[in-house]
mmCIF file of C-alpha atoms in Angstrom:
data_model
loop_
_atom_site.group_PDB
_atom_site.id
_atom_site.type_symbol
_atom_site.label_atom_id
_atom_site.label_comp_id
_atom_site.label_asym_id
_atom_site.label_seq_id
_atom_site.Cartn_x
_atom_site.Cartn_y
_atom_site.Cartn_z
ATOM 1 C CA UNK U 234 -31.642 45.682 323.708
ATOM 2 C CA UNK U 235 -32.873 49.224 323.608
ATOM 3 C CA UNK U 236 -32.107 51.928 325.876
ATOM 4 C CA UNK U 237 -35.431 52.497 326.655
ATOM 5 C CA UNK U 238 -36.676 48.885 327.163
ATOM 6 C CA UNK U 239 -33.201 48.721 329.448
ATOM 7 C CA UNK U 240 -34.661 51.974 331.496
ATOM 8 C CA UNK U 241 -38.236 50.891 331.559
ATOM 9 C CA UNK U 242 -36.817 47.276 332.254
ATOM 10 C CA UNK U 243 -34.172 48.850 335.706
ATOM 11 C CA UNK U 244 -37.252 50.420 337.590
ATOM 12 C CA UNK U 245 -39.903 47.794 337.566
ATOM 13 C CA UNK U 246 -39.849 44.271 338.255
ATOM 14 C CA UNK U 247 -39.188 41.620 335.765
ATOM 15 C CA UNK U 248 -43.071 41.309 334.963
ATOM 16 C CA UNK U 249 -44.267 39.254 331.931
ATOM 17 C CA UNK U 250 -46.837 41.911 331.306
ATOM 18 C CA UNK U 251 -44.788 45.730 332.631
ATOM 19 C CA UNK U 252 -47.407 48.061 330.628
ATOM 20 C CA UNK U 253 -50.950 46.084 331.901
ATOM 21 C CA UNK U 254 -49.648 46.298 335.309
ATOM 22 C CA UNK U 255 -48.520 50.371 335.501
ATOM 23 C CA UNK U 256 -51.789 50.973 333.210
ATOM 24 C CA UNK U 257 -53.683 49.884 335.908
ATOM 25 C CA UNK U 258 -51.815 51.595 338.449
ATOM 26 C CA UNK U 259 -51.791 54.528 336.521
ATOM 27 C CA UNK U 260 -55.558 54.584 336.334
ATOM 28 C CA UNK U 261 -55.929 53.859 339.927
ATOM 29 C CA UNK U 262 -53.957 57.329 340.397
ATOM 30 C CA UNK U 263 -56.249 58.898 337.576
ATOM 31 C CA UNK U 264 -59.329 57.601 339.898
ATOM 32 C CA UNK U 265 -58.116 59.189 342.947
ATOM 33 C CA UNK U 266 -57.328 62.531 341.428
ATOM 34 C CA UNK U 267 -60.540 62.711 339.105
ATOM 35 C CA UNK U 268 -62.343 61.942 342.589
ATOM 36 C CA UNK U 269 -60.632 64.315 344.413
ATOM 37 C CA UNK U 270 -62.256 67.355 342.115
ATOM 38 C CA UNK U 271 -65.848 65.835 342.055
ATOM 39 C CA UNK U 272 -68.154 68.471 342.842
ATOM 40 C CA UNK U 273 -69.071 68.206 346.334
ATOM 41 C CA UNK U 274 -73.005 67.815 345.649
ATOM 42 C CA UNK U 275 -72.145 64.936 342.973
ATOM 43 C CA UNK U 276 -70.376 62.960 346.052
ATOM 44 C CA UNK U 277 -72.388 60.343 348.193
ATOM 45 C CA UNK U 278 -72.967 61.299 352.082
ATOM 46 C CA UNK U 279 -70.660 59.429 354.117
ATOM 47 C CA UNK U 280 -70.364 59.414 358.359
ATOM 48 C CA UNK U 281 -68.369 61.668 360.080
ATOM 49 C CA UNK U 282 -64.746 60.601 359.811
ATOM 50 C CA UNK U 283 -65.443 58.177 357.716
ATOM 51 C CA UNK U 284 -63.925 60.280 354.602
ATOM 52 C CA UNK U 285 -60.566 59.809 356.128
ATOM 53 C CA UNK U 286 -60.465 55.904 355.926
ATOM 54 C CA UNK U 287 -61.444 56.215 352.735
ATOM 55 C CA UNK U 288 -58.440 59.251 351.791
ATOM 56 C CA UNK U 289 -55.762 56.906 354.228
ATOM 57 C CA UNK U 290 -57.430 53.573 352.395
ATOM 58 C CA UNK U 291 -56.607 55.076 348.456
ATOM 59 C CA UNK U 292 -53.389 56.243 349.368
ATOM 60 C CA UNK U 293 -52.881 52.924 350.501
ATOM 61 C CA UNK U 294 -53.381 51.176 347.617
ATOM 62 C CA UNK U 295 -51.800 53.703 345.347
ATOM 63 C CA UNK U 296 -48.082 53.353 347.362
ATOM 64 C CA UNK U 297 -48.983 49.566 347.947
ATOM 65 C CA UNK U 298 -49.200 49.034 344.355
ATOM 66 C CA UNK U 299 -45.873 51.360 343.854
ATOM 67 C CA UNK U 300 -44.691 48.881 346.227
ATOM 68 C CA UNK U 301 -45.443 45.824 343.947
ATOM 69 C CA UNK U 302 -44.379 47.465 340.556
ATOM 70 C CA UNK U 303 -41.265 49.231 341.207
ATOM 71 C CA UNK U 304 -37.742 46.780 342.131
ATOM 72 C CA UNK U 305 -36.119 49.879 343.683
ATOM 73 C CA UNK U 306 -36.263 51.303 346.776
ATOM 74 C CA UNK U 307 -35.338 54.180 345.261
ATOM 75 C CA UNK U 308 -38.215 54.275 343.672
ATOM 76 C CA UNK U 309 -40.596 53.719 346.070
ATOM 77 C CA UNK U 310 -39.221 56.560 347.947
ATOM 78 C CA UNK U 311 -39.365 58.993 344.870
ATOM 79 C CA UNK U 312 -43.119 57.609 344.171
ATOM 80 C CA UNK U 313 -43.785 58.047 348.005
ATOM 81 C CA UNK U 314 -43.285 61.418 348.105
ATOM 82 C CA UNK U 315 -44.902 62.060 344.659
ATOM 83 C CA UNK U 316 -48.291 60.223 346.112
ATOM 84 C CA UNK U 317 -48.280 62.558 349.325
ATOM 85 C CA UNK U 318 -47.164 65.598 347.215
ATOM 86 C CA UNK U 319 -50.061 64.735 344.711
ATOM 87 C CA UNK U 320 -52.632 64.466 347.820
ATOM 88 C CA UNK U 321 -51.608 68.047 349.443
ATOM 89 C CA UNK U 322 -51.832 69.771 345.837
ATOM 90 C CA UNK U 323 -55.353 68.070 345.454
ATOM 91 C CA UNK U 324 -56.517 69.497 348.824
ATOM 92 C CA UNK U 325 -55.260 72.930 347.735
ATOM 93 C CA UNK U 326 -57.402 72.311 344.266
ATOM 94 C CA UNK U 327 -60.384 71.247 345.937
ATOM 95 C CA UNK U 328 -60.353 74.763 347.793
ATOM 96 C CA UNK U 329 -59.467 76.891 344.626
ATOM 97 C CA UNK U 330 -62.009 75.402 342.109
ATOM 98 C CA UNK U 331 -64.814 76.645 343.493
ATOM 99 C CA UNK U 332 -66.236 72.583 343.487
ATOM 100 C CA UNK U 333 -68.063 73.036 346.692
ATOM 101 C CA UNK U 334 -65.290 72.030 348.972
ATOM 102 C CA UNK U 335 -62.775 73.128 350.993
ATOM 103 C CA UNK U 336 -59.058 72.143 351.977
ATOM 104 C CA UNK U 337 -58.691 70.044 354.762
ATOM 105 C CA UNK U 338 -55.802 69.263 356.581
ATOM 106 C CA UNK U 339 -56.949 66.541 358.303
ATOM 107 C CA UNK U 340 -57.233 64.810 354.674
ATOM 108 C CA UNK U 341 -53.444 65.704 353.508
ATOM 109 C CA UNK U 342 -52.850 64.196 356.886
ATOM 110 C CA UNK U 343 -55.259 60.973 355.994
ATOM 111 C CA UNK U 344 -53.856 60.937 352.661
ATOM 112 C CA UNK U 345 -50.082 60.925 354.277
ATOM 113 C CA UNK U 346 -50.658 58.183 356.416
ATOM 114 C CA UNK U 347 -52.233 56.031 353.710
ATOM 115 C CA UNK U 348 -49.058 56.158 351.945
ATOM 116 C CA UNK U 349 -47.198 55.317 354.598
ATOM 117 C CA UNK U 350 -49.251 52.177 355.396
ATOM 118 C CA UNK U 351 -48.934 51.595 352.023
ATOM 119 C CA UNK U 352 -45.096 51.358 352.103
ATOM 120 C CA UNK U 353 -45.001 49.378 354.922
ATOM 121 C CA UNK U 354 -46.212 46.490 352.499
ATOM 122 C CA UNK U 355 -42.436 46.763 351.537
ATOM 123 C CA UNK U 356 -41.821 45.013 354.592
ATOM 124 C CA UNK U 357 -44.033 41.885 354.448
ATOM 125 C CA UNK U 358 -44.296 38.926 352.901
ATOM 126 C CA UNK U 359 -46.850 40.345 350.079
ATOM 127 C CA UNK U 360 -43.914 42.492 348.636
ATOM 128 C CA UNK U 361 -43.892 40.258 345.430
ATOM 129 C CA UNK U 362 -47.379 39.201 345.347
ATOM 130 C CA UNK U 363 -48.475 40.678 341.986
ATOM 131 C CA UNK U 364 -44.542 39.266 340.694
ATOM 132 C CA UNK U 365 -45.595 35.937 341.405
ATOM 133 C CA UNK U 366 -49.549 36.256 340.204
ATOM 134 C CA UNK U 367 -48.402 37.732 336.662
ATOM 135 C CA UNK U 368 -45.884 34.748 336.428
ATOM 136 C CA UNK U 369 -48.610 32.740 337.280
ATOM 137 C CA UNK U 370 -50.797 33.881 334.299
#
């Protein structure tokens, strides 16, 4: 075996299909940070508040689905901090661009919290979920 199928192979679980299932988490990252730098007149109106549910609800997902990829705790960790890293730095964009918005705190905050909810899924009983649905397939 390769050394690089053997590395690949050490941080994610023993999925039938490894590269569909990162692609697609990959592009869900890709999503959040090409939405993140949308102009603010190309965005939708949303309620007050509401745009932190949906910054806590995508970080979510994003360190959820870290959650179901990656075997190691490790690795979860290192992708934790990466997510909530990523989500600061994209606040700090938004106000630099000149995109019609501005950094807000309260949405690195969101954004934190959405990864943490998402690693909580660590501790349930959906921890394997997309393990068993690709074996399934």
């Amino acid at each position: 075996m390769s050394a690089a199928k053997r590395r690949f192979g050490r941080s994610l679980k023993p999925f039938r299909r490894p590269w569909l299932w990162a692609g697609l988490w990959v592009l869900a990252v890709a999503v959040v940070v090409i939405g993140s730098l949308v102009p603010a007149h190309d965005l939708p109106k949303v309620p007050a508040g509401f745009d932190k549910l949906e910054h806590s609800s995508a970080y979510a997902v994003l360190a959820a689905g870290a959650v179901q990829l990656f075997s190691r705790r490790l690795s979860w960790g290192f992708v934790c901090v990466i997510l909530v890293l990523m989500g600061i730095g994209l606040e700090y964009l938004q106000a630099q661009m000149g995109l019609g918005r501005m950094l807000d705190r309260q949405d690195a905050l969101a954004n934190t919290l959405g990864v943490l909810l998402g690693l909580a899924t660590a501790f349930t009983p959906w921890r394997d979920a997309l393990l068993r649905l690709d074996r399934r397939l």
